[in-house]
PDB file of C-alpha atoms in Angstrom:
ATOM      1  CA  MET A   1      21.728  10.442  -4.531  1.00  0.00           C
ATOM      2  CA  GLY A   2      20.407   8.003  -2.570  1.00  0.00           C
ATOM      3  CA  LYS A   3      18.576   8.339   0.967  1.00  0.00           C
ATOM      4  CA  ILE A   4      20.337   6.671   3.730  1.00  0.00           C
ATOM      5  CA  ILE A   5      18.101   5.978   6.683  1.00  0.00           C
ATOM      6  CA  ALA A   6      18.911   4.170  10.095  1.00  0.00           C
ATOM      7  CA  LEU A   7      17.088   2.500  12.428  1.00  0.00           C
ATOM      8  CA  ALA A   8      17.874   3.051  16.313  1.00  0.00           C
ATOM      9  CA  ASN A   9      16.547   2.213  19.695  1.00  0.00           C
ATOM     10  CA  GLN A  10      18.995   0.507  22.253  1.00  0.00           C
ATOM     11  CA  LYS A  11      16.058  -0.547  23.817  1.00  0.00           C
ATOM     12  CA  GLY A  12      15.666  -4.488  22.200  1.00  0.00           C
ATOM     13  CA  GLY A  13      12.869  -6.055  21.016  1.00  0.00           C
ATOM     14  CA  VAL A  14      11.066  -3.130  19.703  1.00  0.00           C
ATOM     15  CA  GLY A  15      11.166  -4.147  15.853  1.00  0.00           C
ATOM     16  CA  LYS A  16      14.293  -2.543  14.449  1.00  0.00           C
ATOM     17  CA  THR A  17      14.914  -6.005  12.428  1.00  0.00           C
ATOM     18  CA  THR A  18      11.385  -6.319  11.304  1.00  0.00           C
ATOM     19  CA  THR A  19      11.384  -2.731  10.238  1.00  0.00           C
ATOM     20  CA  THR A  20      14.248  -3.236   8.371  1.00  0.00           C
ATOM     21  CA  ILE A  21      13.470  -6.191   6.757  1.00  0.00           C
ATOM     22  CA  ASN A  22      10.064  -5.414   5.813  1.00  0.00           C
ATOM     23  CA  LEU A  23      10.357  -1.769   5.147  1.00  0.00           C
ATOM     24  CA  ALA A  24      13.339  -2.551   2.835  1.00  0.00           C
ATOM     25  CA  ALA A  25      11.076  -5.202   0.874  1.00  0.00           C
ATOM     26  CA  SER A  26       8.070  -2.842   0.489  1.00  0.00           C
ATOM     27  CA  LEU A  27      10.264  -0.505  -0.641  1.00  0.00           C
ATOM     28  CA  ALA A  28      12.050  -2.685  -3.480  1.00  0.00           C
ATOM     29  CA  THR A  29       8.337  -3.800  -4.146  1.00  0.00           C
ATOM     30  CA  LEU A  30       7.791  -0.475  -4.979  1.00  0.00           C
ATOM     31  CA  GLU A  31      10.695  -0.561  -7.944  1.00  0.00           C
ATOM     32  CA  LYS A  32      13.582   1.441  -5.379  1.00  0.00           C
ATOM     33  CA  LYS A  33      16.736   0.165  -5.617  1.00  0.00           C
ATOM     34  CA  VAL A  34      17.522  -0.756  -1.734  1.00  0.00           C
ATOM     35  CA  LEU A  35      20.746  -1.758   0.052  1.00  0.00           C
ATOM     36  CA  VAL A  36      20.084  -2.965   3.800  1.00  0.00           C
ATOM     37  CA  ILE A  37      23.467  -2.512   5.971  1.00  0.00           C
ATOM     38  CA  ASP A  38      23.076  -4.973   8.879  1.00  0.00           C
ATOM     39  CA  ALA A  39      25.058  -3.519  11.525  1.00  0.00           C
ATOM     40  CA  ASP A  40      23.459  -5.536  14.238  1.00  0.00           C
ATOM     41  CA  PRO A  41      26.475  -8.301  15.371  1.00  0.00           C
ATOM     42  CA  GLN A  42      23.416 -10.514  16.092  1.00  0.00           C
ATOM     43  CA  ALA A  43      22.712 -10.891  11.762  1.00  0.00           C
ATOM     44  CA  ASN A  44      19.069 -11.456  12.242  1.00  0.00           C
ATOM     45  CA  ALA A  45      18.400  -9.088   9.024  1.00  0.00           C
ATOM     46  CA  SER A  46      21.240 -10.836   7.432  1.00  0.00           C
ATOM     47  CA  SER A  47      19.595 -14.804   7.926  1.00  0.00           C
ATOM     48  CA  GLY A  48      15.790 -12.566   7.744  1.00  0.00           C
ATOM     49  CA  LEU A  49      16.601 -11.658   4.191  1.00  0.00           C
ATOM     50  CA  GLY A  50      17.571 -15.574   3.574  1.00  0.00           C
ATOM     51  CA  VAL A  51      21.632 -15.143   4.079  1.00  0.00           C
ATOM     52  CA  ASP A  52      23.564 -18.245   4.985  1.00  0.00           C
ATOM     53  CA  ILE A  53      25.765 -16.892   7.820  1.00  0.00           C
ATOM     54  CA  LYS A  54      28.093 -19.589   7.352  1.00  0.00           C
ATOM     55  CA  LYS A  55      27.924 -18.724   3.996  1.00  0.00           C
ATOM     56  CA  VAL A  56      29.206 -15.420   3.663  1.00  0.00           C
ATOM     57  CA  ASP A  57      32.971 -14.851   3.148  1.00  0.00           C
ATOM     58  CA  CYS A  58      32.430 -10.617   3.182  1.00  0.00           C
ATOM     59  CA  SER A  59      30.520  -8.683   5.812  1.00  0.00           C
ATOM     60  CA  LEU A  60      30.429  -5.346   7.030  1.00  0.00           C
ATOM     61  CA  TYR A  61      33.360  -6.402   9.637  1.00  0.00           C
ATOM     62  CA  GLU A  62      35.967  -7.175   6.548  1.00  0.00           C
ATOM     63  CA  CYS A  63      34.414  -3.543   5.140  1.00  0.00           C
ATOM     64  CA  ILE A  64      35.549  -1.652   8.451  1.00  0.00           C
ATOM     65  CA  ILE A  65      38.508  -3.756  10.070  1.00  0.00           C
ATOM     66  CA  ASP A  66      40.167  -5.418   6.924  1.00  0.00           C
ATOM     67  CA  HIS A  67      39.348  -2.201   4.495  1.00  0.00           C
ATOM     68  CA  ALA A  68      37.979  -5.175   2.085  1.00  0.00           C
ATOM     69  CA  ASP A  69      36.070  -3.711  -1.364  1.00  0.00           C
ATOM     70  CA  ILE A  70      32.409  -3.118   0.007  1.00  0.00           C
ATOM     71  CA  ARG A  71      30.820  -4.189  -3.642  1.00  0.00           C
ATOM     72  CA  ASN A  72      32.611  -7.580  -2.322  1.00  0.00           C
ATOM     73  CA  ALA A  73      30.266  -7.775   0.652  1.00  0.00           C
ATOM     74  CA  ILE A  74      26.717  -6.976  -1.329  1.00  0.00           C
ATOM     75  CA  TYR A  75      24.379 -10.248  -1.624  1.00  0.00           C
ATOM     76  CA  THR A  76      21.092  -9.988  -3.549  1.00  0.00           C
ATOM     77  CA  THR A  77      18.203 -11.154  -1.888  1.00  0.00           C
ATOM     78  CA  ASP A  78      14.629 -12.917  -3.319  1.00  0.00           C
ATOM     79  CA  ILE A  79      13.113  -9.781  -3.933  1.00  0.00           C
ATOM     80  CA  ASP A  80      14.458  -7.637  -7.154  1.00  0.00           C
ATOM     81  CA  GLY A  81      16.249  -4.374  -5.833  1.00  0.00           C
ATOM     82  CA  LEU A  82      16.976  -5.989  -2.967  1.00  0.00           C
ATOM     83  CA  ASP A  83      20.801  -6.207  -1.522  1.00  0.00           C
ATOM     84  CA  ILE A  84      22.351  -6.313   1.509  1.00  0.00           C
ATOM     85  CA  ILE A  85      25.338  -6.320   3.320  1.00  0.00           C
ATOM     86  CA  PRO A  86      25.345  -8.847   5.927  1.00  0.00           C
ATOM     87  CA  ALA A  87      26.788  -9.050   9.756  1.00  0.00           C
ATOM     88  CA  HIS A  88      29.077 -11.496  11.778  1.00  0.00           C
ATOM     89  CA  ILE A  89      29.304 -12.029  14.589  1.00  0.00           C
ATOM     90  CA  ASP A  90      32.762 -10.446  14.804  1.00  0.00           C
ATOM     91  CA  LEU A  91      31.343  -7.251  14.431  1.00  0.00           C
ATOM     92  CA  VAL A  92      31.334  -7.580  18.298  1.00  0.00           C
ATOM     93  CA  GLY A  93      35.041  -7.277  18.844  1.00  0.00           C
ATOM     94  CA  ALA A  94      34.717  -4.071  15.806  1.00  0.00           C
ATOM     95  CA  GLU A  95      34.270  -1.455  18.347  1.00  0.00           C
ATOM     96  CA  ILE A  96      37.389  -2.490  20.174  1.00  0.00           C
ATOM     97  CA  GLU A  97      39.302  -2.847  16.957  1.00  0.00           C
ATOM     98  CA  MET A  98      38.046   0.485  15.874  1.00  0.00           C
ATOM     99  CA  LEU A  99      39.752   2.527  18.857  1.00  0.00           C
ATOM    100  CA  ASN A 100      42.291   3.406  17.287  1.00  0.00           C
ATOM    101  CA  MET A 101      41.531   4.036  14.326  1.00  0.00           C
ATOM    102  CA  GLU A 102      41.866   7.879  12.657  1.00  0.00           C
ATOM    103  CA  HIS A 103      38.116   9.487  12.238  1.00  0.00           C
ATOM    104  CA  ARG A 104      36.545   6.201  13.665  1.00  0.00           C
ATOM    105  CA  GLU A 105      33.090   7.929  13.763  1.00  0.00           C
ATOM    106  CA  ARG A 106      33.504   8.026  10.345  1.00  0.00           C
ATOM    107  CA  VAL A 107      34.501   4.486   8.510  1.00  0.00           C
ATOM    108  CA  LEU A 108      30.488   3.535   7.663  1.00  0.00           C
ATOM    109  CA  LYS A 109      30.036   7.057   6.644  1.00  0.00           C
ATOM    110  CA  ASN A 110      33.423   6.727   3.846  1.00  0.00           C
ATOM    111  CA  LEU A 111      32.184   3.105   2.840  1.00  0.00           C
ATOM    112  CA  LEU A 112      28.769   4.404   1.799  1.00  0.00           C
ATOM    113  CA  ALA A 113      29.497   7.377  -0.002  1.00  0.00           C
ATOM    114  CA  GLN A 114      30.385   5.244  -3.484  1.00  0.00           C
ATOM    115  CA  MET A 115      26.707   3.179  -2.815  1.00  0.00           C
ATOM    116  CA  LYS A 116      24.863   6.244  -2.392  1.00  0.00           C
ATOM    117  CA  GLY A 117      24.241   7.428  -6.093  1.00  0.00           C
ATOM    118  CA  GLU A 118      23.522   3.418  -6.636  1.00  0.00           C
ATOM    119  CA  TYR A 119      20.152   2.663  -4.370  1.00  0.00           C
ATOM    120  CA  ASP A 120      17.575   4.648  -4.279  1.00  0.00           C
ATOM    121  CA  TYR A 121      17.588   4.027  -0.169  1.00  0.00           C
ATOM    122  CA  ILE A 122      20.426   2.342   2.072  1.00  0.00           C
ATOM    123  CA  ILE A 123      18.745   1.176   5.207  1.00  0.00           C
ATOM    124  CA  ILE A 124      21.060   0.600   8.116  1.00  0.00           C
ATOM    125  CA  ASP A 125      19.770  -2.186  10.784  1.00  0.00           C
ATOM    126  CA  CYS A 126      22.121  -0.601  14.324  1.00  0.00           C
ATOM    127  CA  SER A 127      22.107  -3.219  17.081  1.00  0.00           C
ATOM    128  CA  PRO A 128      20.081  -2.260  20.411  1.00  0.00           C
ATOM    129  CA  SER A 129      23.382  -0.202  21.870  1.00  0.00           C
ATOM    130  CA  LEU A 130      24.488   3.213  21.629  1.00  0.00           C
ATOM    131  CA  GLY A 131      28.522   1.774  20.730  1.00  0.00           C
ATOM    132  CA  LEU A 132      30.754   2.567  18.127  1.00  0.00           C
ATOM    133  CA  ILE A 133      29.006   1.216  15.235  1.00  0.00           C
ATOM    134  CA  THR A 134      25.783   2.669  16.311  1.00  0.00           C
ATOM    135  CA  VAL A 135      27.385   6.370  16.607  1.00  0.00           C
ATOM    136  CA  ASN A 136      28.899   5.385  13.039  1.00  0.00           C
ATOM    137  CA  ALA A 137      25.993   4.708  11.356  1.00  0.00           C
ATOM    138  CA  LEU A 138      23.852   7.715  12.920  1.00  0.00           C
ATOM    139  CA  THR A 139      27.430   9.813  11.302  1.00  0.00           C
ATOM    140  CA  ALA A 140      26.523   8.178   8.006  1.00  0.00           C
ATOM    141  CA  ALA A 141      22.720   8.572   8.036  1.00  0.00           C
ATOM    142  CA  ASP A 142      20.722  11.581   6.440  1.00  0.00           C
ATOM    143  CA  SER A 143      17.555  10.313   8.737  1.00  0.00           C
ATOM    144  CA  VAL A 144      17.152   7.571  11.570  1.00  0.00           C
ATOM    145  CA  ILE A 145      13.642   5.593  12.224  1.00  0.00           C
ATOM    146  CA  ILE A 146      12.787   5.379  15.856  1.00  0.00           C
ATOM    147  CA  PRO A 147      10.543   2.305  16.533  1.00  0.00           C
ATOM    148  CA  VAL A 148       8.543   2.311  19.702  1.00  0.00           C
ATOM    149  CA  GLN A 149       6.870  -0.884  20.806  1.00  0.00           C
ATOM    150  CA  CYS A 150       3.299   0.120  22.391  1.00  0.00           C
ATOM    151  CA  GLU A 151       4.154  -1.756  25.812  1.00  0.00           C
ATOM    152  CA  TYR A 152       4.992  -0.471  28.933  1.00  0.00           C
ATOM    153  CA  PHE A 153       8.544   1.150  29.708  1.00  0.00           C
ATOM    154  CA  ALA A 154       7.790   2.258  25.368  1.00  0.00           C
ATOM    155  CA  LEU A 155       9.519   5.675  26.381  1.00  0.00           C
ATOM    156  CA  GLU A 156      12.288   4.076  28.852  1.00  0.00           C
ATOM    157  CA  GLY A 157      15.683   5.435  27.035  1.00  0.00           C
ATOM    158  CA  ILE A 158      14.356   7.721  24.349  1.00  0.00           C
ATOM    159  CA  SER A 159      15.584  10.758  25.934  1.00  0.00           C
ATOM    160  CA  LYS A 160      19.559   8.714  26.259  1.00  0.00           C
ATOM    161  CA  LEU A 161      18.513   8.103  22.419  1.00  0.00           C
ATOM    162  CA  LEU A 162      17.638  12.053  21.635  1.00  0.00           C
ATOM    163  CA  ASN A 163      20.301  13.117  23.567  1.00  0.00           C
ATOM    164  CA  THR A 164      23.116  10.806  21.577  1.00  0.00           C
ATOM    165  CA  ILE A 165      21.225  11.748  18.630  1.00  0.00           C
ATOM    166  CA  ARG A 166      21.563  15.390  19.910  1.00  0.00           C
ATOM    167  CA  ILE A 167      25.626  14.972  20.291  1.00  0.00           C
ATOM    168  CA  ILE A 168      26.353  13.470  17.108  1.00  0.00           C
ATOM    169  CA  LYS A 169      23.940  16.260  15.263  1.00  0.00           C
ATOM    170  CA  SER A 170      25.964  19.042  16.948  1.00  0.00           C
ATOM    171  CA  LYS A 171      29.746  17.347  16.647  1.00  0.00           C
ATOM    172  CA  LEU A 172      29.506  14.739  13.555  1.00  0.00           C
ATOM    173  CA  ASN A 173      26.470  15.234  11.394  1.00  0.00           C
ATOM    174  CA  PRO A 174      24.988  18.335  11.173  1.00  0.00           C
ATOM    175  CA  LYS A 175      22.472  16.993   8.887  1.00  0.00           C
ATOM    176  CA  LEU A 176      21.094  14.273  10.465  1.00  0.00           C
ATOM    177  CA  GLU A 177      17.310  14.447  11.168  1.00  0.00           C
ATOM    178  CA  ILE A 178      14.599  12.037  12.579  1.00  0.00           C
ATOM    179  CA  GLU A 179      12.376  10.600   9.902  1.00  0.00           C
ATOM    180  CA  GLY A 180       9.989   9.014  12.791  1.00  0.00           C
ATOM    181  CA  PHE A 181       9.007   7.833  15.661  1.00  0.00           C
ATOM    182  CA  LEU A 182       6.811   4.174  15.062  1.00  0.00           C
ATOM    183  CA  LEU A 183       4.626   2.862  16.486  1.00  0.00           C
ATOM    184  CA  THR A 184       5.346  -1.015  16.383  1.00  0.00           C
ATOM    185  CA  MET A 185       3.324  -4.196  18.303  1.00  0.00           C
ATOM    186  CA  TYR A 186       0.391  -1.935  18.717  1.00  0.00           C
ATOM    187  CA  ASP A 187      -2.837  -4.127  19.504  1.00  0.00           C
ATOM    188  CA  SER A 188      -5.697  -1.402  19.587  1.00  0.00           C
ATOM    189  CA  ARG A 189      -8.285  -3.749  21.981  1.00  0.00           C
ATOM    190  CA  LEU A 190      -5.236  -3.134  25.479  1.00  0.00           C
ATOM    191  CA  ARG A 191      -5.814  -0.177  26.614  1.00  0.00           C
ATOM    192  CA  LEU A 192      -2.241   0.449  27.340  1.00  0.00           C
ATOM    193  CA  ALA A 193      -1.702   0.366  23.808  1.00  0.00           C
ATOM    194  CA  ASN A 194      -3.722   3.185  23.456  1.00  0.00           C
ATOM    195  CA  GLN A 195      -2.367   5.106  26.251  1.00  0.00           C
ATOM    196  CA  ILE A 196       1.392   4.599  24.731  1.00  0.00           C
ATOM    197  CA  TYR A 197      -0.019   5.554  21.140  1.00  0.00           C
ATOM    198  CA  ASP A 198      -1.420   8.827  22.801  1.00  0.00           C
ATOM    199  CA  GLU A 199       1.785   9.633  25.010  1.00  0.00           C
ATOM    200  CA  VAL A 200       3.739   9.104  21.785  1.00  0.00           C
ATOM    201  CA  LYS A 201       1.869  11.477  19.579  1.00  0.00           C
ATOM    202  CA  ARG A 202       1.174  14.370  22.780  1.00  0.00           C
ATOM    203  CA  HIS A 203       5.010  14.122  22.966  1.00  0.00           C
ATOM    204  CA  PHE A 204       6.191  14.225  19.658  1.00  0.00           C
ATOM    205  CA  GLN A 205       3.606  15.118  17.311  1.00  0.00           C
ATOM    206  CA  GLU A 206       4.194  15.571  13.889  1.00  0.00           C
ATOM    207  CA  LEU A 207       7.671  13.325  14.025  1.00  0.00           C
ATOM    208  CA  VAL A 208       4.903  10.192  14.629  1.00  0.00           C
ATOM    209  CA  PHE A 209       4.574   8.463  11.572  1.00  0.00           C
ATOM    210  CA  LYS A 210       0.987   8.110  10.317  1.00  0.00           C
ATOM    211  CA  THR A 211       1.362   4.113   9.713  1.00  0.00           C
ATOM    212  CA  VAL A 212       0.973   1.961  13.291  1.00  0.00           C
ATOM    213  CA  ILE A 213       2.545  -1.689  12.747  1.00  0.00           C
ATOM    214  CA  GLN A 214       0.072  -3.612  14.400  1.00  0.00           C
ATOM    215  CA  ARG A 215       1.064  -6.713  16.384  1.00  0.00           C
ATOM    216  CA  ASN A 216       1.050  -9.839  13.734  1.00  0.00           C
ATOM    217  CA  VAL A 217       2.201 -13.291  13.625  1.00  0.00           C
ATOM    218  CA  LYS A 218       2.950 -13.245  10.583  1.00  0.00           C
ATOM    219  CA  LEU A 219       5.615 -10.937  10.992  1.00  0.00           C
ATOM    220  CA  GLY A 220       7.222 -12.968  13.642  1.00  0.00           C
ATOM    221  CA  GLU A 221       7.071 -16.192  11.529  1.00  0.00           C
ATOM    222  CA  ALA A 222       8.361 -15.262   8.594  1.00  0.00           C
ATOM    223  CA  PRO A 223      11.748 -14.659   9.651  1.00  0.00           C
ATOM    224  CA  SER A 224      12.798 -18.372  10.367  1.00  0.00           C
ATOM    225  CA  HIS A 225      11.549 -19.146   6.977  1.00  0.00           C
ATOM    226  CA  GLY A 226      14.456 -16.254   5.339  1.00  0.00           C
ATOM    227  CA  LEU A 227      11.707 -14.302   3.989  1.00  0.00           C
ATOM    228  CA  PRO A 228      10.085 -10.841   4.406  1.00  0.00           C
ATOM    229  CA  ALA A 229       6.735 -10.763   5.247  1.00  0.00           C
ATOM    230  CA  ILE A 230       5.672 -10.005   1.856  1.00  0.00           C
ATOM    231  CA  LEU A 231       6.655 -13.152   0.845  1.00  0.00           C
ATOM    232  CA  TYR A 232       5.382 -15.090   3.009  1.00  0.00           C
ATOM    233  CA  ASP A 233       2.227 -13.535   3.470  1.00  0.00           C
ATOM    234  CA  ALA A 234       1.525 -10.692   0.965  1.00  0.00           C
ATOM    235  CA  ASP A 235      -2.125 -10.511   2.504  1.00  0.00           C
ATOM    236  CA  SER A 236      -1.140 -10.463   6.067  1.00  0.00           C
ATOM    237  CA  THR A 237      -2.107  -7.628   8.490  1.00  0.00           C
ATOM    238  CA  GLY A 238       2.337  -6.874   8.608  1.00  0.00           C
ATOM    239  CA  THR A 239       2.690  -6.623   4.861  1.00  0.00           C
ATOM    240  CA  LYS A 240      -0.218  -4.213   4.432  1.00  0.00           C
ATOM    241  CA  ASN A 241       1.275  -1.857   7.327  1.00  0.00           C
ATOM    242  CA  TYR A 242       4.979  -2.096   5.993  1.00  0.00           C
ATOM    243  CA  LEU A 243       4.004  -1.179   1.997  1.00  0.00           C
ATOM    244  CA  ALA A 244       1.291   1.236   4.083  1.00  0.00           C
ATOM    245  CA  LEU A 245       5.070   3.072   5.823  1.00  0.00           C
ATOM    246  CA  ALA A 246       6.822   2.630   2.546  1.00  0.00           C
ATOM    247  CA  LYS A 247       4.644   4.700   0.608  1.00  0.00           C
ATOM    248  CA  GLU A 248       4.499   7.116   3.618  1.00  0.00           C
ATOM    249  CA  ILE A 249       8.219   7.837   3.794  1.00  0.00           C
ATOM    250  CA  ILE A 250       8.199   8.088  -0.552  1.00  0.00           C
ATOM    251  CA  ASN A 251       5.561  10.421   0.016  1.00  0.00           C
ATOM    252  CA  ARG A 252       7.434  12.753   2.165  1.00  0.00           C
ATOM    253  CA  GLU A 253       9.968  12.649  -0.725  1.00  0.00           C
ATOM    254  CA  LYS A 254       7.974  13.283  -3.280  1.00  0.00           C
ATOM    255  CA  GLY A 255       6.681  16.332  -1.292  1.00  0.00           C
ATOM    256  CA  ASN A 256       3.515  14.556  -0.642  1.00  0.00           C
ATOM    257  CA  LYS A 257       1.742  13.895  -3.962  1.00  0.00           C
ATOM    258  CA  ALA A 258      -0.412  10.638  -3.866  1.00  0.00           C
ATOM    259  CA  ILE A 259       1.133   7.235  -4.862  1.00  0.00           C
TER     260      ILE A 259
END
């Protein structure tokens, strides 16, 4: 059975989508079968993996609202073993349309139940909000990765997210765990970045990934070419960081056996 990991933080610009794209690509490169679910109406994970949104006939929206077959929404990418269910701007209205649905918090969980056996990892890119779609993602997920940027106000809002996770754990998904806090946009030359790293480590201790994502120009450039960093520049620092993160996650699953 595959593992479903949601990437969530209601603060925007912390590296959720960058992490979704590059972690998924790294896991696939390490010969895992991976499905990305783009649950953000901005659809940046979709375009960042080379999907032309204008040519998408069936997206996550159609699966949730029109009960389309989820298999019709799966698109392949340039990396073997990496598929994606793209988002669409219509997803903005989905939360309102879902309000009268029965078990509206579990729609995504039920959709993904049929796919769990076909992939090693299903990675959900959440929008920067704690709305109904994000609640669906956290209800469907086995664990959540929380990206934290190494900048001022980094910890702002995390308590709200942790409170949401606690509520979902108690009411909707008792198995939900925090996979880890991932420090992004780290620049070791900046004193502030080091202070935030120390503060996050002090707060969350072993829940913080050993891997840190360093600030890297190639990570910012790659999505405009519709490519993950590993295809855009295999030798870049960003590529190496995300491969290290993928290995760290796989090693945890294996009980810390080195790969």
